[in-house]
Every structure is written in structure tokens, then in C-alpha cells.
CSV table of C-alpha atoms in Angstrom, one decimal:
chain,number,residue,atom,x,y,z
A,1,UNK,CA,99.0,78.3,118.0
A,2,UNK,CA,100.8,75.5,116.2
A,3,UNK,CA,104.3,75.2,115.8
A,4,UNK,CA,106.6,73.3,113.4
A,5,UNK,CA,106.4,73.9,109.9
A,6,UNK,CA,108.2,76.8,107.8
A,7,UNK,CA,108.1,80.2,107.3
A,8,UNK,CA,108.4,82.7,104.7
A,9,UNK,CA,108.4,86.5,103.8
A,10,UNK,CA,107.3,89.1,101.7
A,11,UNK,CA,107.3,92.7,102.9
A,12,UNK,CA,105.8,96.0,101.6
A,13,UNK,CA,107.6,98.7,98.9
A,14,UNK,CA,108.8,96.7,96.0
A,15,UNK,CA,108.0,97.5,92.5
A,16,UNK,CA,108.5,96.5,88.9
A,17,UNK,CA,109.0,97.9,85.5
A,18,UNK,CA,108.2,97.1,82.5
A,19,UNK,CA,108.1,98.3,78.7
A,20,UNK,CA,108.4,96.8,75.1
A,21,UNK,CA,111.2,96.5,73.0
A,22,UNK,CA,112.7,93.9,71.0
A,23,UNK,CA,115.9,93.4,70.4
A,24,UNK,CA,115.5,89.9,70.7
A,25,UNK,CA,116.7,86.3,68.7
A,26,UNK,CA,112.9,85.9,67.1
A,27,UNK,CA,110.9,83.0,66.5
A,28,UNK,CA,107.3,82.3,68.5
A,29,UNK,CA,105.7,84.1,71.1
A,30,UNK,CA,105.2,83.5,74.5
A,31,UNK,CA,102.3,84.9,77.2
A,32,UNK,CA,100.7,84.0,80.2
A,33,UNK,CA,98.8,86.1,83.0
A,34,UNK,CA,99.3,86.6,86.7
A,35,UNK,CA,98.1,88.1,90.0
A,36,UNK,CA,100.2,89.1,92.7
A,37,UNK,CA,103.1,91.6,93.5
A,38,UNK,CA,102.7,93.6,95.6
A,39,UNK,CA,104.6,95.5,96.7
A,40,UNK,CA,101.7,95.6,99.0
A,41,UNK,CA,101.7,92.3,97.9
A,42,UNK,CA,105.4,93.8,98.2
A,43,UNK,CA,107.7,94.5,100.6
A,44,UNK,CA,109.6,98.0,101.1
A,45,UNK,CA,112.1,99.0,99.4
A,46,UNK,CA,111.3,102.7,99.0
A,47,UNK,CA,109.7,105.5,101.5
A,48,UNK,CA,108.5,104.1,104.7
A,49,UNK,CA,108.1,100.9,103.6
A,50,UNK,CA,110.6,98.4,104.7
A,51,UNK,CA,112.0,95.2,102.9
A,52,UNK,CA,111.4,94.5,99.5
A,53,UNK,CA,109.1,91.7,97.8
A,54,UNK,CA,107.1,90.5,94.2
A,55,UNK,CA,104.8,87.8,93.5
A,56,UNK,CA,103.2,86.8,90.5
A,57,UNK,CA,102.2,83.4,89.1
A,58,UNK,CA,102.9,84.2,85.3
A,59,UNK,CA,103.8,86.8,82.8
A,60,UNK,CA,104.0,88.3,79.4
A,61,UNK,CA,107.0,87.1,77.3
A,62,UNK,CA,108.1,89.2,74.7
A,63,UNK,CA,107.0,89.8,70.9
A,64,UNK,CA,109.4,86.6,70.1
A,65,UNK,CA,110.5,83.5,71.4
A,66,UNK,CA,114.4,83.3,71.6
A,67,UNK,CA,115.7,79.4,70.5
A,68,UNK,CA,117.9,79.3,73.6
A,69,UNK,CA,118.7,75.8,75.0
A,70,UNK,CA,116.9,73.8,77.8
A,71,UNK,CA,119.6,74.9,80.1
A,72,UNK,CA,119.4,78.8,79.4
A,73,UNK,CA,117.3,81.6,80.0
A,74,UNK,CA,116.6,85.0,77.8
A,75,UNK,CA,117.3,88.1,79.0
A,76,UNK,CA,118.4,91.2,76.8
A,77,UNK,CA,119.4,89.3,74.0
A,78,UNK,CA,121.1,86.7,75.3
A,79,UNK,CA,121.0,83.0,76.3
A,80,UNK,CA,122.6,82.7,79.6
A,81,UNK,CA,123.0,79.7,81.7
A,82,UNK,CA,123.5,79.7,85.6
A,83,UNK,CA,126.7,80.8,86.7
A,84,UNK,CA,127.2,83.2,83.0
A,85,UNK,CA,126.8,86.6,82.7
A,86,UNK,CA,125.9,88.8,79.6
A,87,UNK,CA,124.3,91.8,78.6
A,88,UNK,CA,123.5,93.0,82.7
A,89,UNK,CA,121.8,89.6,83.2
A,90,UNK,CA,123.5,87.0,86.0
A,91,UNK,CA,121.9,83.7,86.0
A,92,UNK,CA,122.0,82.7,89.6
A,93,UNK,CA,119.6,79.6,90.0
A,94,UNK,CA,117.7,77.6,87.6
A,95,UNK,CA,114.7,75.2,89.2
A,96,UNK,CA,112.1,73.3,86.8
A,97,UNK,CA,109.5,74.3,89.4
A,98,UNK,CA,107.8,77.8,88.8
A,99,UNK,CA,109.3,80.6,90.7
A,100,UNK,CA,105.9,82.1,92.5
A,101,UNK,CA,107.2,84.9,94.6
A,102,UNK,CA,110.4,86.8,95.4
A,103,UNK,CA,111.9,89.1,98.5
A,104,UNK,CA,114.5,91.3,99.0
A,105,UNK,CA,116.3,92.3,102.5
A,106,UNK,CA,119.7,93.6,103.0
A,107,UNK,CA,122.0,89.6,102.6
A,108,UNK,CA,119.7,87.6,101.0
A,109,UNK,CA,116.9,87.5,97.7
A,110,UNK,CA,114.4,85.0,98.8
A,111,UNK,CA,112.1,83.0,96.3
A,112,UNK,CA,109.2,80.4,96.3
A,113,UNK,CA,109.1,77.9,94.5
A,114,UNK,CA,105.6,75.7,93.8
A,115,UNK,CA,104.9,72.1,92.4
A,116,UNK,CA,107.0,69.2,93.2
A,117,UNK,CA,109.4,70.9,93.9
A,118,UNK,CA,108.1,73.2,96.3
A,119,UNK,CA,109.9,75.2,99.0
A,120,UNK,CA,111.6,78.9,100.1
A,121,UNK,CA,115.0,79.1,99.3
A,122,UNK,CA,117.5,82.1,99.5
A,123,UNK,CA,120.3,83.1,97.7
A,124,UNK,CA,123.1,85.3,99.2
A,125,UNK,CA,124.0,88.9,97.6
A,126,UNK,CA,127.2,88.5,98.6
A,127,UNK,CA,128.1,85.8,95.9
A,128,UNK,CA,124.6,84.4,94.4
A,129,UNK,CA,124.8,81.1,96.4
A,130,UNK,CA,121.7,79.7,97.1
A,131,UNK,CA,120.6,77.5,100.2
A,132,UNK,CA,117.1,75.9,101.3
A,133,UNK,CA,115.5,78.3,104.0
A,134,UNK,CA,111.8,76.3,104.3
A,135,UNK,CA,112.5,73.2,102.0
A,136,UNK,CA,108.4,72.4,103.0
A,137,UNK,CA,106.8,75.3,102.6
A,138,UNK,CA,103.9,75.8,99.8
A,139,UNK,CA,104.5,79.7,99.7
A,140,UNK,CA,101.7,81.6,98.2
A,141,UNK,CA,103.3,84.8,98.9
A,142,UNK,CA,106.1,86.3,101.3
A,143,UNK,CA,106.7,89.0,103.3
A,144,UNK,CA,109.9,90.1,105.5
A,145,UNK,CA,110.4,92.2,108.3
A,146,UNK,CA,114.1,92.7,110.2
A,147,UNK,CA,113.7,88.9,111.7
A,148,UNK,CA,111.3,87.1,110.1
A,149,UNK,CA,109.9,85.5,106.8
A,150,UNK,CA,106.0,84.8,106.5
A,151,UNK,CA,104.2,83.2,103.9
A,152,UNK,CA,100.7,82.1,103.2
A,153,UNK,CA,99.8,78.3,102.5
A,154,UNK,CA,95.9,78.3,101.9
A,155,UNK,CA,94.1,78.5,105.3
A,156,UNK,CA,97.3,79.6,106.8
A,157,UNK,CA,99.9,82.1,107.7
A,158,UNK,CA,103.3,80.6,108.7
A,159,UNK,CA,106.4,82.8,110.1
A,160,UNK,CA,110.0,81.7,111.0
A,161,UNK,CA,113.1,83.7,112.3
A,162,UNK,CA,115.5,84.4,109.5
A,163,UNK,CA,117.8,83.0,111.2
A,164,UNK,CA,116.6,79.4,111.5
A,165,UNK,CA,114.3,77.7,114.3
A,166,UNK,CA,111.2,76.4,114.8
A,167,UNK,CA,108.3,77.7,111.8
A,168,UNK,CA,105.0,79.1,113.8
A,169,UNK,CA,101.5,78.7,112.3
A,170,UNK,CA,100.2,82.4,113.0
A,171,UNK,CA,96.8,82.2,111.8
A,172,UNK,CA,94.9,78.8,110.8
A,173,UNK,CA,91.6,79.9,109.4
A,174,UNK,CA,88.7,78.4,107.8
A,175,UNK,CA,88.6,80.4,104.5
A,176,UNK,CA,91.5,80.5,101.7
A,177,UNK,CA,94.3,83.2,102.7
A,178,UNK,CA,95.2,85.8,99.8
A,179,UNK,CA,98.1,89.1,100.0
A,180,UNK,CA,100.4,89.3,102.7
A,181,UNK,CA,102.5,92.4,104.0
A,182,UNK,CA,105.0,92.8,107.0
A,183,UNK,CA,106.1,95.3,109.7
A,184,UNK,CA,108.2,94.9,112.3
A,185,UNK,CA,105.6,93.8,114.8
A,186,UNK,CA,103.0,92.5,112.6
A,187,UNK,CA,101.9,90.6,109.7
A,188,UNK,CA,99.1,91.4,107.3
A,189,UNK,CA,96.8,89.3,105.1
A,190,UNK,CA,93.8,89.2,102.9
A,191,UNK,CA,90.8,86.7,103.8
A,192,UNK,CA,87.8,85.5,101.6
A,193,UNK,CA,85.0,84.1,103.4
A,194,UNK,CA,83.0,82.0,100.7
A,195,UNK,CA,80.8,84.2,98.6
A,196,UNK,CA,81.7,87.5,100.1
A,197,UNK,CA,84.3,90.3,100.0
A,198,UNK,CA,87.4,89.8,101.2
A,199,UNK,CA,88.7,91.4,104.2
A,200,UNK,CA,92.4,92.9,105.4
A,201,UNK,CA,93.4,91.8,108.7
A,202,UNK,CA,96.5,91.2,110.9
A,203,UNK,CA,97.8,89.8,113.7
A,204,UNK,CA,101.3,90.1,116.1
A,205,UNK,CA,104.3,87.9,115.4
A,206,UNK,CA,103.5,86.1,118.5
A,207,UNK,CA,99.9,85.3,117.5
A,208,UNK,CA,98.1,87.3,119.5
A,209,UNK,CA,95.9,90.4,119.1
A,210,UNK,CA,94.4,89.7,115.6
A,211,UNK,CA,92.4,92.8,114.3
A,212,UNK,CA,90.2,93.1,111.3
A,213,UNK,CA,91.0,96.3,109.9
A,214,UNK,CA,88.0,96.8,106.4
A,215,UNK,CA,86.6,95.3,103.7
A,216,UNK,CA,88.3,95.1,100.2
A,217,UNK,CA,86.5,94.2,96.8
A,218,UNK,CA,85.2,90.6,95.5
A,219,UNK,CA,87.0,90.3,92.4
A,220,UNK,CA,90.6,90.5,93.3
A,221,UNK,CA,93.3,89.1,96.1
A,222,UNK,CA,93.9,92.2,97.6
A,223,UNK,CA,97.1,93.9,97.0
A,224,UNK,CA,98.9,95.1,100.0
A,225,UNK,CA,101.6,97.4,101.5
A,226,UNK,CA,102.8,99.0,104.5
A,227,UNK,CA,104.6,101.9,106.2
A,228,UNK,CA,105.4,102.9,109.8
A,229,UNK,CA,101.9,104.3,110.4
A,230,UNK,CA,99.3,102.3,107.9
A,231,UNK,CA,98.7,99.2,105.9
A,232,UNK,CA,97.0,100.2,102.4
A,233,UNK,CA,95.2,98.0,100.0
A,234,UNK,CA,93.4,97.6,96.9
A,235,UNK,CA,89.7,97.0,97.0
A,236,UNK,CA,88.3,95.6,93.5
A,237,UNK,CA,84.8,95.3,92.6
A,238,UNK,CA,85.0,94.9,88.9
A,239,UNK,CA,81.2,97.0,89.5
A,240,UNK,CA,81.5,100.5,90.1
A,241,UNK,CA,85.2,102.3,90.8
A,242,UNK,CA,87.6,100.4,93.2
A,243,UNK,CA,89.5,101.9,95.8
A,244,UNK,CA,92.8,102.2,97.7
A,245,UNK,CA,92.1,102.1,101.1
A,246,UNK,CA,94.3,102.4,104.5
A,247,UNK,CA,94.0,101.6,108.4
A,248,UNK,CA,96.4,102.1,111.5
A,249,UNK,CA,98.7,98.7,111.9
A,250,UNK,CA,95.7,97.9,114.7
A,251,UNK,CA,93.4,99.7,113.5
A,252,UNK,CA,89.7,98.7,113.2
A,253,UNK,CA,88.3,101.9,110.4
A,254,UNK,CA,89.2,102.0,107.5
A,255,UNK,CA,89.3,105.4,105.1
A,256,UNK,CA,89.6,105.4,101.2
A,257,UNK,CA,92.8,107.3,100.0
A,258,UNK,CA,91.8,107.4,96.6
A,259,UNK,CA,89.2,106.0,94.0
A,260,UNK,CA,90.1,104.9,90.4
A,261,UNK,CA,88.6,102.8,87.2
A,262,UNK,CA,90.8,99.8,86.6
A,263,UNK,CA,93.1,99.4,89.8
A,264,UNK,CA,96.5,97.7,89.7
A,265,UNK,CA,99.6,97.1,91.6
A,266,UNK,CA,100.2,99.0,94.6
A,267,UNK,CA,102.9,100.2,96.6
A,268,UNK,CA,103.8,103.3,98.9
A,269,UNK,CA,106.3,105.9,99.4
A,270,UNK,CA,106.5,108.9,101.5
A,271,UNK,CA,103.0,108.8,102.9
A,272,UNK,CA,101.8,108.3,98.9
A,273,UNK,CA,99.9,105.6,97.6
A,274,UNK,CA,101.1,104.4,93.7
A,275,UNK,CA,99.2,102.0,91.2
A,276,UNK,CA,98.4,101.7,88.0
A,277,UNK,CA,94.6,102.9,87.0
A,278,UNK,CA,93.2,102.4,83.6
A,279,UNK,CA,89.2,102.3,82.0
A,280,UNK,CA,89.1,99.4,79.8
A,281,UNK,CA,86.2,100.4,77.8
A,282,UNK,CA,87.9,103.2,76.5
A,283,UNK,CA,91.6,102.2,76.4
A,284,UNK,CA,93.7,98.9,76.8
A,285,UNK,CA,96.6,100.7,78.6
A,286,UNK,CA,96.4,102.4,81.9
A,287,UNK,CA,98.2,105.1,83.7
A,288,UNK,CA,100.5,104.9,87.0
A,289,UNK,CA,99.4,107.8,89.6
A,290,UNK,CA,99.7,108.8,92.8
A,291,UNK,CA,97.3,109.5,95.4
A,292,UNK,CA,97.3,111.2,98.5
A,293,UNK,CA,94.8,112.1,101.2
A,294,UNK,CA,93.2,115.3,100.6
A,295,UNK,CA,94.8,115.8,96.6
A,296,UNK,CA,93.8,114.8,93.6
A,297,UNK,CA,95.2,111.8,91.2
A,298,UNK,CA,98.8,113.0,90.0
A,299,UNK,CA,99.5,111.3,86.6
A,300,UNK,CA,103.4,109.9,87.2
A,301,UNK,CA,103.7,107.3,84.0
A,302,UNK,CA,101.5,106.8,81.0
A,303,UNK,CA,100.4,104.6,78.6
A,304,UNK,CA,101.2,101.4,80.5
A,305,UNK,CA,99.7,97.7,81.0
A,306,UNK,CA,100.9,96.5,83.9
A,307,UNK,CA,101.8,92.8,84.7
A,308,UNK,CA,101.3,90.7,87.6
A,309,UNK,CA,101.1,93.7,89.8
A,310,UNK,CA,104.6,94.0,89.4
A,311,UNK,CA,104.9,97.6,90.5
A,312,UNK,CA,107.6,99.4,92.7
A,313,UNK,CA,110.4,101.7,94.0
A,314,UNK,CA,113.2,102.4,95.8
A,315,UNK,CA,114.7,105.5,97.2
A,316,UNK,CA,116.5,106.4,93.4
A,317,UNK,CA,113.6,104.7,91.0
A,318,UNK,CA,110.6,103.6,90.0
A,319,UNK,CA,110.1,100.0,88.2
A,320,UNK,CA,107.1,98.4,86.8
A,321,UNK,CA,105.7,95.5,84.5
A,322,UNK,CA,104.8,96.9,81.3
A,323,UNK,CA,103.2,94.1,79.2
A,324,UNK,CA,105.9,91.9,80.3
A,325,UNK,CA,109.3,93.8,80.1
A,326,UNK,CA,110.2,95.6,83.2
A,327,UNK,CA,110.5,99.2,83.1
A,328,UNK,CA,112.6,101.8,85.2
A,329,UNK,CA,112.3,105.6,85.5
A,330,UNK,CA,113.3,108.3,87.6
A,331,UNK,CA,110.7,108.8,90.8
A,332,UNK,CA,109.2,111.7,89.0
A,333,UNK,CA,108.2,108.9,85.7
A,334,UNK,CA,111.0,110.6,83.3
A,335,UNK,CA,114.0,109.1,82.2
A,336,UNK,CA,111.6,105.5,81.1
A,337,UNK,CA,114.2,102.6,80.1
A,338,UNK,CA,114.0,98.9,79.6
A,339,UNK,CA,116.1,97.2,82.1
A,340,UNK,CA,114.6,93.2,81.3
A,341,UNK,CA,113.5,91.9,78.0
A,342,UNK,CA,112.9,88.7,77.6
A,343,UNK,CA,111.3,86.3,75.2
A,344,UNK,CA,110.2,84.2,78.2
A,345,UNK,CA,107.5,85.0,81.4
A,346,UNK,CA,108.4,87.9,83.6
A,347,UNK,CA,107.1,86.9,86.8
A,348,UNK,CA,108.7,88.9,89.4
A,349,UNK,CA,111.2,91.2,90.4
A,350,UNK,CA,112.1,93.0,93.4
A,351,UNK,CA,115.0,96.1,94.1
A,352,UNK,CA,116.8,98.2,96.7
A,353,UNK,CA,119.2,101.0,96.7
A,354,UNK,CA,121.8,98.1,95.7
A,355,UNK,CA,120.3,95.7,93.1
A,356,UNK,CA,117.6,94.7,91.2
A,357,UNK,CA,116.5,90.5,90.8
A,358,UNK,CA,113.9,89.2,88.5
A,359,UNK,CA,112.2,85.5,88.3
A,360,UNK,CA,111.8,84.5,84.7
A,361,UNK,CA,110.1,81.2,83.4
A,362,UNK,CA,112.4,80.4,80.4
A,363,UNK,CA,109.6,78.8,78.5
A,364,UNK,CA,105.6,77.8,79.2
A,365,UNK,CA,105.8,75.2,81.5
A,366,UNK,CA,109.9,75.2,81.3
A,367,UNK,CA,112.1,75.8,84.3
A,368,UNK,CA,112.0,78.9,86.1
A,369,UNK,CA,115.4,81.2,86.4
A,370,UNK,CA,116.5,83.2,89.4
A,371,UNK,CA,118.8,86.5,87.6
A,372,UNK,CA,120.9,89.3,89.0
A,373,UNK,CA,120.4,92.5,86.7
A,374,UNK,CA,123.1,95.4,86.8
A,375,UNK,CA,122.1,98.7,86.5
């Protein structure tokens, strides 16, 4: 086990929202695709999962491009610079690196950034200050548990105590490293061995006791989240119907929760497993359900086309990506309201109980803004 680079974190139970609207200053538009999130991909914020995390690596802007400044960001209607506030939206940090991944735990939102300006940084709740937390690190995704960040750099899986000391190299394997999820005595990760599925395994925070727990698809980085009892991810074929599928936290078998056309996002509450499913020869917008072992598919939100995996809860709602604007609703999938627009990339967000923050790129290949968003 090597020792002596950074660490960083991403746990399981975050999710997005998402929905159209424009309201917006108008002028060009603005897309770009992703993969990511995860809830899975993320960590808890709702259920039995713990911590709170997004990822992506793009976005869908809005209908419009907003002609803010080089030094401002949109966000529901507004041009806001770091340090303002308007319309919900508080601009907390502004890098010209692209913000890849976000986390959430009870002080402190933690973000990746990638380029030259690499690094995980972390900005306090308390009063938005930001500070460098692994000023090194090439994060390709984060995860958190109670003590500790992780984060994936290619080949590797690197950990470090939240609150500061020496980075640990968990895993150093000889195949690329995709989707990462945390407990509290255990990290979780995707692997793809060259020209074959990728599998789920994990191993202990102290590097020990690494388990393969199953196979996921070929297609896709797997998505993955955790509770107390399981880890869950999304297997991807792009051939015949994926699946979600679940192990113990050292287990070796692997069972399939549920089976859908089209899977998406992924995240888990209450024993339930949530994505998005959708069959795009018949339809270019998907459905969010639930799944559970031993019941069928239960329909929560329709008519939705999820971005970057960006799909979540807490305790109180549900949020999701939908074709670039996030989206909240009530658990049940009533209530739906836009709580982002912008006319720039949506490419994260993450929630708790006590706030909701979102990674925007301002414009394609611009800077990337850190935001606050009130209720």
C-alpha cells in the first residue's frame, strides 16, 4: 500500500433535478453531455444512505444563452458574480478549471476540479469559504464517509482523513478505475479489464480484504450507491435490458433487483432502488421508478431526460437532471418545480436536509462556478 498523495470523497444517496423552463436573458444555446453522478456514483443524503455526492463531466444548458459577463454565472435569471446573491442563487467560488464532481457532508461541500488547475477543494457551509483539501489530486469521482474522502485517479483509488494527514493509495490496479461509493468501513469502485465487462468491487479503508462482488454491463461506468446492508449498481449492456443489481458490503453474489430498457442514474432510499428507465426506440424521454426486491417497477416521475446521472434525494425530496435544469418534487414525484435554470452546463449538484449546491460551467469551455441555492 502506498502512501503520500491525496484523497477525496464521494458517498452514496445524492440526487438531482432537473426540468425546462425559460425564463431566461436569451441569445444562443448552449449543450454538452456527461456521465457520472451517482448518487451511486452519489453519496447519501436520503434513506440509508449516508453522505451526499454528484459527478458529471458536462451538461445541458438551457434553450438560451444569457450575455452575462466573463466574471458571472446564470442562474434563474440572473448574472451573479462570487460573493452576490440573487434570485436563490449564491455564487460561492468561481475556477476556470471544470468542476468534475461534488460532495456533501454535514460542514463542508467538497468539489473536483480537473485540467491545470486540478485539485479537491472544500468550501465551508458555515460561511461559503473555500480552502484546498488535496491541491494534487486528479479526482475522477468522490465519495465520503464520517472520516474520509476517496477519489479515483485512473488505475487508482486514493483516501485521506477529512481532517488532514497523510493520502493512502487503496487500490493501484492495472485497468482504468470507474464509479466510486463509500460506507463507513469501506470503499466501492467499478473496474474495466480491457475488452470485457466491468466489475464492482471494494476494499477496507485500511487496504485490506478486497472482494469482487458481480459483473456490471460493457457500455457504461457503472453507477453506484450504498446503504447499511448493500452496495447497488447499474449494469449496462446497450444489448438486451440492463439491470440494477446489489451485493452485501463483502459480499461475493450478486442478485438483480430489477430489470429495465434505458437505465440511468441511481440512487437508494429505504431499502428502494431509484433510476431513471426509458426505451429510446419508442420515446426520447424516460421515466424515474422505483424498484424493490420481490415488486414490480413503481412509476414515481414521468416524462423525463435525465442528465449526467444527476439523480437524488434527501429525507424531504426528490431532485433530478431533467435535460439540464434541475428538478425537485416531493418523495412521492408530485409537487415538480424548477429549482436551477441556467443558460450555462449543469454539471452537478448535491443536497441534504439543509441545502442544496450545484456546479455550473458558465459557458463551453468558460470557468466553472461553485453556487448555494435556497429553497
Amino acid at each position: 500500500m502506498q502512501v503520500g498523495r491525496w484523497l477525496m470523497g464521494a458517498m452514496c444517496g445524492v440526487m438531482v433535478a432537473g426540468c425546462g423552463g425559460n425564463d431566461l436573458p436569451t441569445s444562443t444555446g448552449a449543450s454538452g453531455s456527461s456521465s457520472g453522478g451517482s448518487a451511486g456514483t452519489t453519496s447519501g443524503g436520503s434513506g440509508s444512505n449516508a453522505g451526499s455526492s454528484g459527478m458529471g463531466g458536462g451538461g445541458s444548458g438551457g434553450t438560451a444563452q444569457q450575455s452575462c459577463s466573463d466574471e458571472q454565472v446564470a442562474c434563474n435569471g440572473a448574472c451573479i458574480a462570487v460573493g452576490a446573491s440573487q434570485n436563490g442563487c449564491n455564487a460561492l467560488v468561481r475556477q476556470e478549471s471544470g468542476i468534475d464532481a461534488l460532495a456533501l457532508d454535514a460542514s463542508h461541500v467538497y468539489f473536483a476540479f480537473s485540467g491545470t488547475n486540478h485539485g479537491i477543494h472544500r468550501a465551508a457551509r458555515s460561511d461559503g469559504r473555500s480552502e484546498p483539501f488535496a491541491p494534487d489530486a486528479f479526482a475522477g469521482g468522490l465519495a465520503l464517509n464520517a472520516t474520509h474522502v476517496a477519489w479515483l485517479d485512473g488505475k487508482s483509488l486514493f483516501l485521506l482523513p477529512k481532517a488532514g494527514g497523510t493520502t493512502t493509495e487503496l487500490v493501484t490496479d492495472t485497468v482504468d478505475l470507474a464509479g466510486i461509493a463509500a460506507s463507513a468501513e469501506r470503499v466501492f469502485f467499478g473496474r474495466h479489464p480491457f475488452g470485457e465487462s466491468y466489475e464492482v468491487a471494494s476494499v477496507a479503508l485500511d487496504g485490506s480484504n478486497q472482494v469482487k462482488h458481480g459483473i456490471a454491463g460493457f457500455t457504461h461506468d457503472p453507477v453506484l450507491a450504498v446503504d447499511d446492508n448493500f452496495v447497488y449498481w447499474s449494469a449496462i449492456t446497450g444489448l438486451e435490458p440492463d439491470d440494477i443489481k446489489r451485493a452485501t458490503h463483502t459480499g461475493s453474489v450478486a442478485e438483480v433487483m430489477a430489470s429495465a430498457e434505458g437505465i440511468a442514474g441511481l440512487f437508494v432510499a429505504g431499502g428502494a432502488a431509484y433510476f431513471e428507465e426509458s426505451d429510446m426506440q419508442t420515446s426520447s424521454f424516460g421515466q424515474i421508478v422505483r424498484a424493490s426486491v420481490g415488486a414490480p417497477l413503481g412509476v414515481v416521475v414521468e416524462h423525463v431526460k435525465l442528465v449526467n446521472d444527476i439523480l437524488f434525494a434527501t429525507s424531504k425530496h426528490l431532485y433530478w437532471s431533467d435535460e439540464g435544469t434541475l428538478m425537485r418534487a416531493n418523495l412521492d414525484g408530485q409537487g415538480a418545480t424548477a429549482v436551477v435554470r441556467t443558460t450555462g452546463r449543469l454539471v452537478a449538484a448535491v443536497a441534504d436536509d439543509a441545502g442544496l449546491y450545484v456546479a455550473i460551467n458558465a459557458k463551453p469551455f468558460g470557468p466553472s462556478y461553485l453556487l448555494k441555492v435556497d429553497p
